[in-house]
């Protein structure tokens, strides 16, 4: 899969992109990430990509012509273009699974006050990573990239591990334990040391349901 990130601060992705999981996925050839600077599409010598809002008001607005010039260069016949915005569709694991099926995602990370409304006509979908406002779409673009890339076959050590994680079956994941078996008087549940795999599986399913009911009752329909 290929992911193209269009932003004003491509340097802000460098640690993240070379870091463990995403870095490994790229080295293995499972994901190709293209990190594009929108300023490269400025048409004046100042590199300006935004302008004052028509009608007045505070802040600057990202220009539609700049964004569309970048899209024309990077969109492909198979790409899906996503605008990161707090007004978008909330990002869920179901949405992440759907995006992970794409061959090519183009992510647009705006900054400052916002972008020209007309950009909405050039995107396939809008995504929000939560009901709060960040200074730009860079972190949301990184969040989408991380969540999608880790689902690509071969990226995680164990191919079937995403099947058992939180949200994959609509529930939160069961608790995990490792050595030591006792720490400051806190013991690992007996059942996990029993070696009885059927009982362990049953316990994990129950824990998953209990956890979801107490922490995220909204997930239980
Ligand atoms: N840009 C600023 N805040 C955002 C959010 N919560 N989700 C997606 N993009 C954003």
Tab-separated table of C-alpha atoms and ligand atoms in Angstrom:
chain	number	residue	atom	x	y	z
A	1	UNK	CA	0.000	0.000	0.000
A	2	UNK	CA	1.051	3.528	-0.691
A	3	UNK	CA	0.209	6.518	1.532
A	4	UNK	CA	0.876	10.066	0.335
A	5	UNK	CA	0.792	12.721	3.069
A	6	UNK	CA	0.345	16.323	1.899
A	7	UNK	CA	1.177	18.841	4.623
A	8	UNK	CA	2.952	22.089	5.422
A	9	UNK	CA	5.242	20.438	7.960
A	10	UNK	CA	6.663	17.263	6.396
A	11	UNK	CA	9.574	17.333	8.861
A	12	UNK	CA	7.127	16.717	11.684
A	13	UNK	CA	6.630	13.164	10.337
A	14	UNK	CA	10.281	12.159	10.029
A	15	UNK	CA	10.738	10.493	13.435
A	16	UNK	CA	7.381	8.800	13.170
A	17	UNK	CA	8.001	7.524	9.633
A	18	UNK	CA	11.448	6.117	10.377
A	19	UNK	CA	10.338	4.760	13.778
A	20	UNK	CA	9.808	1.128	14.613
A	21	UNK	CA	6.577	-0.155	13.103
A	22	UNK	CA	6.167	2.210	10.149
A	23	UNK	CA	9.910	2.172	9.433
A	24	UNK	CA	9.949	-1.628	9.398
A	25	UNK	CA	6.859	-1.809	7.162
A	26	UNK	CA	8.571	0.468	4.653
A	27	UNK	CA	11.851	-1.459	4.746
A	28	UNK	CA	9.961	-4.698	4.167
A	29	UNK	CA	8.223	-3.068	1.183
A	30	UNK	CA	4.758	-3.530	2.747
A	31	UNK	CA	4.035	0.194	2.843
A	32	UNK	CA	5.409	3.067	0.848
A	33	UNK	CA	4.975	6.493	2.434
A	34	UNK	CA	5.379	9.650	0.418
A	35	UNK	CA	5.827	12.777	2.545
A	36	UNK	CA	5.013	15.874	0.453
A	37	UNK	CA	5.488	19.573	1.284
A	38	UNK	CA	2.510	21.652	0.084
A	39	UNK	CA	4.817	24.657	-0.099
A	40	UNK	CA	6.390	23.089	-3.186
A	41	UNK	CA	3.150	24.052	-4.964
A	42	UNK	CA	3.304	27.756	-4.116
A	43	UNK	CA	3.162	29.961	-7.181
A	44	UNK	CA	5.058	32.977	-5.811
A	45	UNK	CA	8.605	33.438	-4.587
A	46	UNK	CA	7.439	33.788	-0.946
A	47	UNK	CA	6.107	30.233	-0.957
A	48	UNK	CA	2.670	31.433	0.148
A	49	UNK	CA	0.034	28.750	0.314
A	50	UNK	CA	-2.639	30.551	2.339
A	51	UNK	CA	-4.467	33.878	2.226
A	52	UNK	CA	-6.872	36.098	4.211
A	53	UNK	CA	-10.455	34.865	4.415
A	54	UNK	CA	-13.033	36.501	2.147
A	55	UNK	CA	-15.545	38.320	4.355
A	56	UNK	CA	-12.877	39.086	6.946
A	57	UNK	CA	-12.032	37.379	10.206
A	58	UNK	CA	-8.997	36.040	12.019
A	59	UNK	CA	-6.378	33.707	10.614
A	60	UNK	CA	-5.425	32.475	7.213
A	61	UNK	CA	-7.073	29.970	4.896
A	62	UNK	CA	-5.253	27.309	2.828
A	63	UNK	CA	-5.763	28.034	-0.863
A	64	UNK	CA	-7.754	25.608	-2.992
A	65	UNK	CA	-5.566	26.105	-6.088
A	66	UNK	CA	-2.448	25.049	-4.155
A	67	UNK	CA	-4.110	21.963	-2.735
A	68	UNK	CA	-5.610	20.937	-6.066
A	69	UNK	CA	-2.235	21.338	-7.824
A	70	UNK	CA	-0.763	18.911	-5.281
A	71	UNK	CA	-3.690	16.498	-5.693
A	72	UNK	CA	-3.323	16.542	-9.475
A	73	UNK	CA	0.273	15.451	-9.096
A	74	UNK	CA	-0.226	12.766	-6.438
A	75	UNK	CA	-3.698	11.301	-6.942
A	76	UNK	CA	-3.762	8.055	-8.951
A	77	UNK	CA	-6.651	6.137	-10.559
A	78	UNK	CA	-6.779	3.875	-7.482
A	79	UNK	CA	-6.232	6.490	-4.783
A	80	UNK	CA	-8.689	7.493	-2.106
A	81	UNK	CA	-8.243	11.103	-0.934
A	82	UNK	CA	-8.889	11.909	2.717
A	83	UNK	CA	-9.176	15.322	4.307
A	84	UNK	CA	-8.307	15.412	8.016
A	85	UNK	CA	-10.748	17.699	9.817
A	86	UNK	CA	-12.614	17.795	13.143
A	87	UNK	CA	-15.783	17.947	10.995
A	88	UNK	CA	-15.075	14.537	9.428
A	89	UNK	CA	-16.371	11.012	9.988
A	90	UNK	CA	-15.094	9.770	13.379
A	91	UNK	CA	-12.176	7.352	12.945
A	92	UNK	CA	-13.122	3.887	14.214
A	93	UNK	CA	-11.383	0.531	13.901
A	94	UNK	CA	-14.058	-0.450	11.343
A	95	UNK	CA	-13.101	2.588	9.253
A	96	UNK	CA	-9.395	1.748	9.656
A	97	UNK	CA	-10.044	-1.802	8.390
A	98	UNK	CA	-11.890	-0.372	5.397
A	99	UNK	CA	-9.026	2.046	4.600
A	100	UNK	CA	-6.467	-0.755	4.928
A	101	UNK	CA	-8.093	-2.390	1.863
A	102	UNK	CA	-7.117	0.566	-0.351
A	103	UNK	CA	-4.100	0.478	-2.616
A	104	UNK	CA	-3.321	4.168	-2.209
A	105	UNK	CA	-4.415	6.799	0.313
A	106	UNK	CA	-3.744	10.516	-0.133
A	107	UNK	CA	-4.003	12.311	3.232
A	108	UNK	CA	-4.429	16.087	3.354
A	109	UNK	CA	-3.245	17.706	6.580
A	110	UNK	CA	-4.310	21.357	6.779
A	111	UNK	CA	-3.048	23.868	9.292
A	112	UNK	CA	-4.021	27.191	10.903
A	113	UNK	CA	-7.623	28.366	10.590
A	114	UNK	CA	-8.607	25.898	7.919
A	115	UNK	CA	-8.799	25.357	4.209
A	116	UNK	CA	-10.907	26.813	1.434
A	117	UNK	CA	-14.312	25.103	1.496
A	118	UNK	CA	-14.019	24.211	-2.218
A	119	UNK	CA	-11.336	21.610	-1.426
A	120	UNK	CA	-14.188	19.377	-0.228
A	121	UNK	CA	-15.179	18.767	-3.865
A	122	UNK	CA	-11.818	17.078	-4.523
A	123	UNK	CA	-11.753	14.545	-1.685
A	124	UNK	CA	-13.405	11.150	-1.235
A	125	UNK	CA	-13.886	11.371	2.498
A	126	UNK	CA	-13.253	13.464	5.597
A	127	UNK	CA	-11.954	12.001	8.833
A	128	UNK	CA	-11.810	13.282	12.400
A	129	UNK	CA	-9.694	11.533	15.042
A	130	UNK	CA	-11.864	12.836	17.894
A	131	UNK	CA	-14.014	15.630	19.239
A	132	UNK	CA	-11.204	18.072	19.995
A	133	UNK	CA	-9.344	20.563	17.851
A	134	UNK	CA	-5.640	20.296	17.071
A	135	UNK	CA	-3.480	22.984	15.493
A	136	UNK	CA	-3.285	20.992	12.283
A	137	UNK	CA	-3.975	17.733	10.510
A	138	UNK	CA	-0.405	16.403	10.889
A	139	UNK	CA	-1.043	14.335	14.019
A	140	UNK	CA	-4.371	13.040	12.635
A	141	UNK	CA	-2.577	12.030	9.393
A	142	UNK	CA	0.040	10.202	11.477
A	143	UNK	CA	-2.720	8.504	13.486
A	144	UNK	CA	-4.495	7.283	10.334
A	145	UNK	CA	-1.184	6.087	8.836
A	146	UNK	CA	-0.218	4.184	11.978
A	147	UNK	CA	-3.623	2.558	12.452
A	148	UNK	CA	-3.834	1.507	8.780
A	149	UNK	CA	-0.238	0.314	8.301
A	150	UNK	CA	-0.275	-1.961	11.346
A	151	UNK	CA	-3.198	-3.866	9.788
A	152	UNK	CA	-1.347	-4.610	6.547
A	153	UNK	CA	-0.481	-8.304	6.254
A	154	UNK	CA	3.038	-8.994	7.515
A	155	UNK	CA	3.495	-5.721	9.420
A	156	UNK	CA	2.828	-7.067	12.908
A	157	UNK	CA	4.999	-9.978	14.015
A	158	UNK	CA	2.045	-12.291	14.370
A	159	UNK	CA	-0.303	-12.043	11.401
A	160	UNK	CA	-3.446	-12.905	13.301
A	161	UNK	CA	-2.849	-10.690	16.322
A	162	UNK	CA	-5.156	-7.891	15.060
A	163	UNK	CA	-8.025	-10.409	15.200
A	164	UNK	CA	-7.891	-10.508	18.979
A	165	UNK	CA	-7.313	-6.872	19.796
A	166	UNK	CA	-9.697	-4.233	21.135
A	167	UNK	CA	-12.594	-3.268	18.835
A	168	UNK	CA	-11.902	-6.033	16.308
A	169	UNK	CA	-14.964	-7.939	17.534
A	170	UNK	CA	-16.680	-4.802	18.819
A	171	UNK	CA	-15.314	-5.387	22.342
A	172	UNK	CA	-12.369	-4.120	24.358
A	173	UNK	CA	-9.505	-6.557	24.733
A	174	UNK	CA	-9.086	-8.840	27.773
A	175	UNK	CA	-6.303	-8.046	30.310
A	176	UNK	CA	-2.761	-9.353	29.742
A	177	UNK	CA	-0.175	-10.575	32.271
A	178	UNK	CA	3.459	-11.673	32.147
A	179	UNK	CA	6.118	-12.591	34.717
A	180	UNK	CA	6.499	-12.160	37.649
A	181	UNK	CA	3.508	-14.295	38.708
A	182	UNK	CA	3.212	-12.162	41.854
A	183	UNK	CA	4.181	-8.503	42.263
A	184	UNK	CA	3.655	-6.493	45.473
A	185	UNK	CA	0.982	-8.969	46.547
A	186	UNK	CA	-0.849	-8.762	43.183
A	187	UNK	CA	-1.219	-12.202	41.667
A	188	UNK	CA	-1.790	-13.245	38.070
A	189	UNK	CA	-5.252	-14.899	37.783
A	190	UNK	CA	-4.879	-18.673	38.497
A	191	UNK	CA	-6.666	-19.652	35.304
A	192	UNK	CA	-3.888	-18.191	33.123
A	193	UNK	CA	-1.301	-20.444	34.800
A	194	UNK	CA	-3.560	-23.530	34.615
A	195	UNK	CA	-2.581	-24.543	31.090
A	196	UNK	CA	-6.259	-25.219	30.300
A	197	UNK	CA	-6.580	-23.464	26.958
A	198	UNK	CA	-10.345	-23.883	26.623
A	199	UNK	CA	-10.920	-22.365	30.076
A	200	UNK	CA	-8.439	-19.570	29.357
A	201	UNK	CA	-10.256	-18.684	26.129
A	202	UNK	CA	-13.585	-18.644	28.003
A	203	UNK	CA	-12.136	-16.431	30.757
A	204	UNK	CA	-10.734	-13.997	28.190
A	205	UNK	CA	-14.067	-13.685	26.398
A	206	UNK	CA	-15.832	-13.048	29.720
A	207	UNK	CA	-13.240	-10.449	30.744
A	208	UNK	CA	-13.635	-8.745	27.383
A	209	UNK	CA	-17.395	-8.454	27.870
A	210	UNK	CA	-17.113	-7.290	31.502
A	211	UNK	CA	-14.519	-4.688	30.571
A	212	UNK	CA	-16.553	-3.359	27.680
A	213	UNK	CA	-19.711	-3.197	29.810
A	214	UNK	CA	-17.976	-1.242	32.581
A	215	UNK	CA	-15.710	1.023	30.499
A	216	UNK	CA	-17.500	1.447	27.200
A	217	UNK	CA	-21.177	0.550	27.606
A	218	UNK	CA	-21.788	2.512	24.375
A	219	UNK	CA	-20.064	-0.320	22.436
A	220	UNK	CA	-22.633	-2.874	23.628
A	221	UNK	CA	-25.729	-2.592	21.497
B	1	LIG	N1	-7.474	18.845	12.503
B	1	LIG	C1	-7.578	19.506	13.669
B	1	LIG	N2	-8.207	18.790	14.609
B	1	LIG	C2	-8.505	17.584	14.026
B	1	LIG	C3	-9.168	16.396	14.472
B	1	LIG	N3	-9.653	16.288	15.710
B	1	LIG	N4	-9.299	15.385	13.599
B	1	LIG	C4	-8.834	15.504	12.336
B	1	LIG	N5	-8.212	16.584	11.855
B	1	LIG	C5	-8.051	17.628	12.688
